[in-house]
mmCIF file of C-alpha atoms in Angstrom:
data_model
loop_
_atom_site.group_PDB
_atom_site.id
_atom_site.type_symbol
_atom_site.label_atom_id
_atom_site.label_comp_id
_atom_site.label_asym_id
_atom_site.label_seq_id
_atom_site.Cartn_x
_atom_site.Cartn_y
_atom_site.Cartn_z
ATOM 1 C CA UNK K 647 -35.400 47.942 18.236
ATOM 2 C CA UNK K 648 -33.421 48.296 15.296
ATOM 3 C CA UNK K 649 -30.262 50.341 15.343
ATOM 4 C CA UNK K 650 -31.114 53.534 13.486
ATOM 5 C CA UNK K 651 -34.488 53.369 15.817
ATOM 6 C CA UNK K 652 -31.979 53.571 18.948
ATOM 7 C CA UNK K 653 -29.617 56.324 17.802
ATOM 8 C CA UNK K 654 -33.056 58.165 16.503
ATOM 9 C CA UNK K 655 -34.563 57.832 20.373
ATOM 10 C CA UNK K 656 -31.253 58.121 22.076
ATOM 11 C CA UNK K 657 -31.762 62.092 22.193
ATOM 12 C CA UNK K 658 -31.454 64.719 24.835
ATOM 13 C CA UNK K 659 -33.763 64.342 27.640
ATOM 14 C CA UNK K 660 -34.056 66.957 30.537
ATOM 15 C CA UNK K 661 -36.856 66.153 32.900
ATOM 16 C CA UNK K 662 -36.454 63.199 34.976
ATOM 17 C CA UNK K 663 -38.350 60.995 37.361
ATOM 18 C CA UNK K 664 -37.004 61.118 40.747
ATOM 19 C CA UNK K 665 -36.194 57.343 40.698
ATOM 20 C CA UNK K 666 -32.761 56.345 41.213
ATOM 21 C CA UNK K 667 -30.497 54.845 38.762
ATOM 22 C CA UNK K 668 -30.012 51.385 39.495
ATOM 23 C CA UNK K 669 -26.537 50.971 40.840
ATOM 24 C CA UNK K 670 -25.392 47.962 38.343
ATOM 25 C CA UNK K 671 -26.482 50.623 35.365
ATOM 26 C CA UNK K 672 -24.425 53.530 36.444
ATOM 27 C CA UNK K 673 -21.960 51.063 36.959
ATOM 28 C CA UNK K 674 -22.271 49.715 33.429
ATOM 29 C CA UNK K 675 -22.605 53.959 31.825
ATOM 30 C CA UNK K 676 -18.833 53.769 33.438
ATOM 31 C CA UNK K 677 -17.729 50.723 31.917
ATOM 32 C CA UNK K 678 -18.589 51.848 28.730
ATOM 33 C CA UNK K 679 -16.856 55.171 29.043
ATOM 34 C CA UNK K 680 -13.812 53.068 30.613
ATOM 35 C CA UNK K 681 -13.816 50.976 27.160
ATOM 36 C CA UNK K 682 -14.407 53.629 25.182
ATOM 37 C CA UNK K 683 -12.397 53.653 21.891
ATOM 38 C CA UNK K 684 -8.930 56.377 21.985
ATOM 39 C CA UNK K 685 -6.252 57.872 20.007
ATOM 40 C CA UNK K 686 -3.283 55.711 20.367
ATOM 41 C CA UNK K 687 -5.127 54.219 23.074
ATOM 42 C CA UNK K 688 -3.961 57.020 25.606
ATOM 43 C CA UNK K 689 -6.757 56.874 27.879
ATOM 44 C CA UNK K 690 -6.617 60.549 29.223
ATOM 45 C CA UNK K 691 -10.220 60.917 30.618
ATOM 46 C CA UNK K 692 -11.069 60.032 34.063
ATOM 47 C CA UNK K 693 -14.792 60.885 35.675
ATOM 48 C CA UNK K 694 -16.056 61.633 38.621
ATOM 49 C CA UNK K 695 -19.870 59.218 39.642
ATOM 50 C CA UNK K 696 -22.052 61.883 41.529
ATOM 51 C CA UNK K 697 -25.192 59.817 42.569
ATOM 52 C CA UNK K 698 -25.616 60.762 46.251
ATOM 53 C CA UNK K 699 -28.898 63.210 46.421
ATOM 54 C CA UNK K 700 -26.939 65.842 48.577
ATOM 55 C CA UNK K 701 -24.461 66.060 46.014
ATOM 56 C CA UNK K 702 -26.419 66.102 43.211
ATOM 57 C CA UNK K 703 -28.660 68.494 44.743
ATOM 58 C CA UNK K 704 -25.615 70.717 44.793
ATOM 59 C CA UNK K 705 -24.675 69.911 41.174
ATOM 60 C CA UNK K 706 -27.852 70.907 39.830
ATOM 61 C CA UNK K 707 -27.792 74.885 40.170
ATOM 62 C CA UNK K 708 -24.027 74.255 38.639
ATOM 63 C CA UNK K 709 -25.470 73.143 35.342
ATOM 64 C CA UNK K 710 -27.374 75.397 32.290
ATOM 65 C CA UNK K 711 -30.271 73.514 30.830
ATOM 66 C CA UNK K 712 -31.686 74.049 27.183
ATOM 67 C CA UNK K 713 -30.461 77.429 25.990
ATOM 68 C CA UNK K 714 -32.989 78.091 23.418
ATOM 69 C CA UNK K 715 -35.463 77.523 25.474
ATOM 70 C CA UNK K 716 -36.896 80.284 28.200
ATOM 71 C CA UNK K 717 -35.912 78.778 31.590
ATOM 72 C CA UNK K 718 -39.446 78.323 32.399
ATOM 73 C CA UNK K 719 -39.319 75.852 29.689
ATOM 74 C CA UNK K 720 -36.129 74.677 29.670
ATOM 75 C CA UNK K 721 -35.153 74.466 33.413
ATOM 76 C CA UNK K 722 -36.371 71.117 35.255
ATOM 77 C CA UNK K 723 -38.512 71.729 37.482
ATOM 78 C CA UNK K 724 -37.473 70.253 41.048
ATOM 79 C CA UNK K 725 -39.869 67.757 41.098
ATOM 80 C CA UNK K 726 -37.702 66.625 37.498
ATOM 81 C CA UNK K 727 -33.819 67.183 37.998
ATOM 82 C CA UNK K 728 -31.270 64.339 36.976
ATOM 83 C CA UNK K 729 -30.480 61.612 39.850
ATOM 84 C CA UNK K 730 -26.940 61.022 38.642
ATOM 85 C CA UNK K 731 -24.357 63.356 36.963
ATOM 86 C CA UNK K 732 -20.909 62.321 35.462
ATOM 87 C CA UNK K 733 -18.478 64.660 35.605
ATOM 88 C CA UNK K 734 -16.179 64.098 32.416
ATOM 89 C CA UNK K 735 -12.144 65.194 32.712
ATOM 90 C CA UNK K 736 -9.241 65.466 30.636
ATOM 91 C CA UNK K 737 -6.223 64.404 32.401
ATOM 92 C CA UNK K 738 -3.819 67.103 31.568
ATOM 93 C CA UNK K 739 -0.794 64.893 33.056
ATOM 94 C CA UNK K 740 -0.976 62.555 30.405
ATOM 95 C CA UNK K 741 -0.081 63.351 26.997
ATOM 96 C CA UNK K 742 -2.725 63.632 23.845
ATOM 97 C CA UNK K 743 -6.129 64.909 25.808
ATOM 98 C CA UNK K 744 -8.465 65.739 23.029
ATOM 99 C CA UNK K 745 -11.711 66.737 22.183
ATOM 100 C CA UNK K 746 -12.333 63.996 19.898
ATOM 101 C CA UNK K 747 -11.638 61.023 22.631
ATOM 102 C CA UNK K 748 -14.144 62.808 25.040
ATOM 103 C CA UNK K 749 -16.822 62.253 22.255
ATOM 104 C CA UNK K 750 -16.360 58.793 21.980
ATOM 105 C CA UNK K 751 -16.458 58.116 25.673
ATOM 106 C CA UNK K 752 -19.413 60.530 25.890
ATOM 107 C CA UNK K 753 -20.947 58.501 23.109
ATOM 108 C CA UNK K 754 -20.487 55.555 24.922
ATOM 109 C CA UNK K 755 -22.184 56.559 28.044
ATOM 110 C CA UNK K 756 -24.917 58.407 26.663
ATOM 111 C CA UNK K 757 -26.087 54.428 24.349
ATOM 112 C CA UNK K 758 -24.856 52.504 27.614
ATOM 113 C CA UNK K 759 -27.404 54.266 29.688
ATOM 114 C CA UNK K 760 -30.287 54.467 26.570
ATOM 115 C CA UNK K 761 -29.995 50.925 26.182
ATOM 116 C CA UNK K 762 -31.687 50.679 29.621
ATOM 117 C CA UNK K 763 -34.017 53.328 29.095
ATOM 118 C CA UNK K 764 -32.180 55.667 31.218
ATOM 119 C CA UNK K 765 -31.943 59.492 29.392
ATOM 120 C CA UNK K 766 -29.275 61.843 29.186
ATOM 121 C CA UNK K 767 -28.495 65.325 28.875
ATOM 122 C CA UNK K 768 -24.534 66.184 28.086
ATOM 123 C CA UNK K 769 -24.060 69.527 28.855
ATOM 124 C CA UNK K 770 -20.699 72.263 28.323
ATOM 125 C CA UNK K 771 -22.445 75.208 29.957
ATOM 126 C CA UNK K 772 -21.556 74.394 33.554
ATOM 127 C CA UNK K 773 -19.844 76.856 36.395
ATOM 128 C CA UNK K 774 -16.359 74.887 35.570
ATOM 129 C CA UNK K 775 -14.989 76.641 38.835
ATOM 130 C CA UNK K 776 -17.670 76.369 41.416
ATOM 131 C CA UNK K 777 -17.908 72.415 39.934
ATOM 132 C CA UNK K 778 -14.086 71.558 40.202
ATOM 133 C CA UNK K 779 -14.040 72.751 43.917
ATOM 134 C CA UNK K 780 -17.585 71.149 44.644
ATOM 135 C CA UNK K 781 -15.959 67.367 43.214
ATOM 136 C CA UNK K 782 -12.425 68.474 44.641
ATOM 137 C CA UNK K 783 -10.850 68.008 41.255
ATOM 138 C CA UNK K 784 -7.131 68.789 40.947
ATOM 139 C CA UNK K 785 -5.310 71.057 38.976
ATOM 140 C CA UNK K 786 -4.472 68.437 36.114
ATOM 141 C CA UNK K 787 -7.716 67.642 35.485
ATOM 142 C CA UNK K 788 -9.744 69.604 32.905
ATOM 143 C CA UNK K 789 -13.539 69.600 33.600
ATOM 144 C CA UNK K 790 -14.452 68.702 29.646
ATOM 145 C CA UNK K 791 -18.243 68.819 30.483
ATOM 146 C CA UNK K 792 -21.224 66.963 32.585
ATOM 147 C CA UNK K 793 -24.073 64.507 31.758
ATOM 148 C CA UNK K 794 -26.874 64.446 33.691
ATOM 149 C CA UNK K 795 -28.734 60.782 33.648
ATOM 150 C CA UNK K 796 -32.638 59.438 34.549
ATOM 151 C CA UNK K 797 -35.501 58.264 33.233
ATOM 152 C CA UNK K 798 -37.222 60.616 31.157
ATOM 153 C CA UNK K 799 -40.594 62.046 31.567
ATOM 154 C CA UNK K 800 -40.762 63.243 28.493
ATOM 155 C CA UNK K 801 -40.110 61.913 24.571
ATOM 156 C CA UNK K 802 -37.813 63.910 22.230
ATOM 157 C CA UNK K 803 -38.729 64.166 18.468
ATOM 158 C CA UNK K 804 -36.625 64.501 15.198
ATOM 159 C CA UNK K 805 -38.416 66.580 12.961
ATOM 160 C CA UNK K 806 -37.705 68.247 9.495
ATOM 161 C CA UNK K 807 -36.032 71.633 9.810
ATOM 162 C CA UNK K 808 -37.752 74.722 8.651
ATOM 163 C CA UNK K 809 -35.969 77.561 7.087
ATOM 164 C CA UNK K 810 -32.531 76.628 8.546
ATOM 165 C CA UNK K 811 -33.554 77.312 11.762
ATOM 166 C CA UNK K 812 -31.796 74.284 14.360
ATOM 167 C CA UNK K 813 -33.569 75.833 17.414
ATOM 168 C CA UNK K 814 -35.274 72.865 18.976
ATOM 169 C CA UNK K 815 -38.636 73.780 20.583
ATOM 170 C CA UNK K 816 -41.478 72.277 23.098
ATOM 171 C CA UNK K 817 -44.655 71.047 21.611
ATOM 172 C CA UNK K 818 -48.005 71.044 23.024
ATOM 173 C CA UNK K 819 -46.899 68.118 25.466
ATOM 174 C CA UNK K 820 -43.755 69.333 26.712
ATOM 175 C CA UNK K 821 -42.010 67.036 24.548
ATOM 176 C CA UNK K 822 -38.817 68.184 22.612
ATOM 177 C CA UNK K 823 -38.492 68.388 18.632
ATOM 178 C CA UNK K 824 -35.395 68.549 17.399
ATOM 179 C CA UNK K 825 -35.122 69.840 13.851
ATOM 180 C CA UNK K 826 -32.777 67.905 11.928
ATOM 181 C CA UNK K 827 -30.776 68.851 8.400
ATOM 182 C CA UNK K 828 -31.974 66.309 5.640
ATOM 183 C CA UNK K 829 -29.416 64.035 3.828
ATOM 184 C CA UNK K 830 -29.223 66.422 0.701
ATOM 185 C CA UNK K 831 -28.019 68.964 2.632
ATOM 186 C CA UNK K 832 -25.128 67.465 4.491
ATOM 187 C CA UNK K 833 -24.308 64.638 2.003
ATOM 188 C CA UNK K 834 -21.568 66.648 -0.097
ATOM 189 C CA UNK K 835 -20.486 64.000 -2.688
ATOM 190 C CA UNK K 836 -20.387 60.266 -2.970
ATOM 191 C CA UNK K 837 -17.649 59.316 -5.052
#
């Protein structure tokens, strides 16, 4: 597969089968967030591996699934939740934490696990609180956000946009379409 065909199937996924993750893959999804490229090479993230199925059973009702979505849709079923979550932090003790080096690890992860076919859902709507105390994180450490890994049982489409509207929707088989700006629209100039 060609690159562009990667990064165009390397999407959001949010129903999984309930296989696990083979331990030497979530072990490489870390290395690549270890390796991760950073801004004066600061290295301010750490993460927290939750693959256990007690704990991720208590991560799950932690997390907020597909937003535009009615939960019905949206919401994994149980017979569908993730098998492994990341928990991604910003080390507050170190100096230069920063949105923009959390991307690039996230990045990272999100191709490392593709590239073995394993799907991934990064999600910001999470119950910060309830999940630092569940994971024991200390005070220094920021909870930035969660992905939630597997192998997805469903495909997820890039489709032309319609009217401006970026909602992504279900279509007849479950299967997500993402609506995507076109070139001319986000190209300003080339100079």
């Amino acid at each position: 597969m060609d690159i562009m065909e990667f990064l165009k199937t390397r999407r959001t996924y949010r129903r999984f089968e309930q296989k696990p993750v083979e331990p030497a893959i979530a072990r490489e999804i870390m290395e690549a967030a270890r390796i991760a490229s950073c801004g004066a090479n600061r290295q301010t993230l750490k993460y927290v591996l939750v693959q256990s199925p007690e704990m991720v059973a208590k991560m799950q009702p932690l997390v907020h699934w597909a937003a535009y979505l009615p939960p019905e849709q949206g919401q994994p079923k149980p017979d569908e939740t993730p098998v492994l979550f990341v928990a991604v932090c910003q080390d507050e003790s170190l100096p230069g934490c920063n949105d923009t080096d959390t991307g690039l690890a996230l990045a990272n992860m999100t191709d490392a696990a593709w590239a073995h076919g394993v799907g991934s859902c990064i999600m910001g709507a999470i119950d910060r609180p309830a999940i630092k105390e569940l994971l024991g994180l200390g005070e220094n450490l920021r909870l930035h956000s969660v992905v939630a890994f597997g192998y997805p049982t469903h495909k997820s489409h890039l489709v032309a946009m319609q009217d401006g509207n970026v909602k992504y929707y279900l279509d007849d088989a479950r299967d997500y379409c993402v609506p995507k700006r076109p070139m001319e629209e986000i190209l300003l100039k080339t100079l």
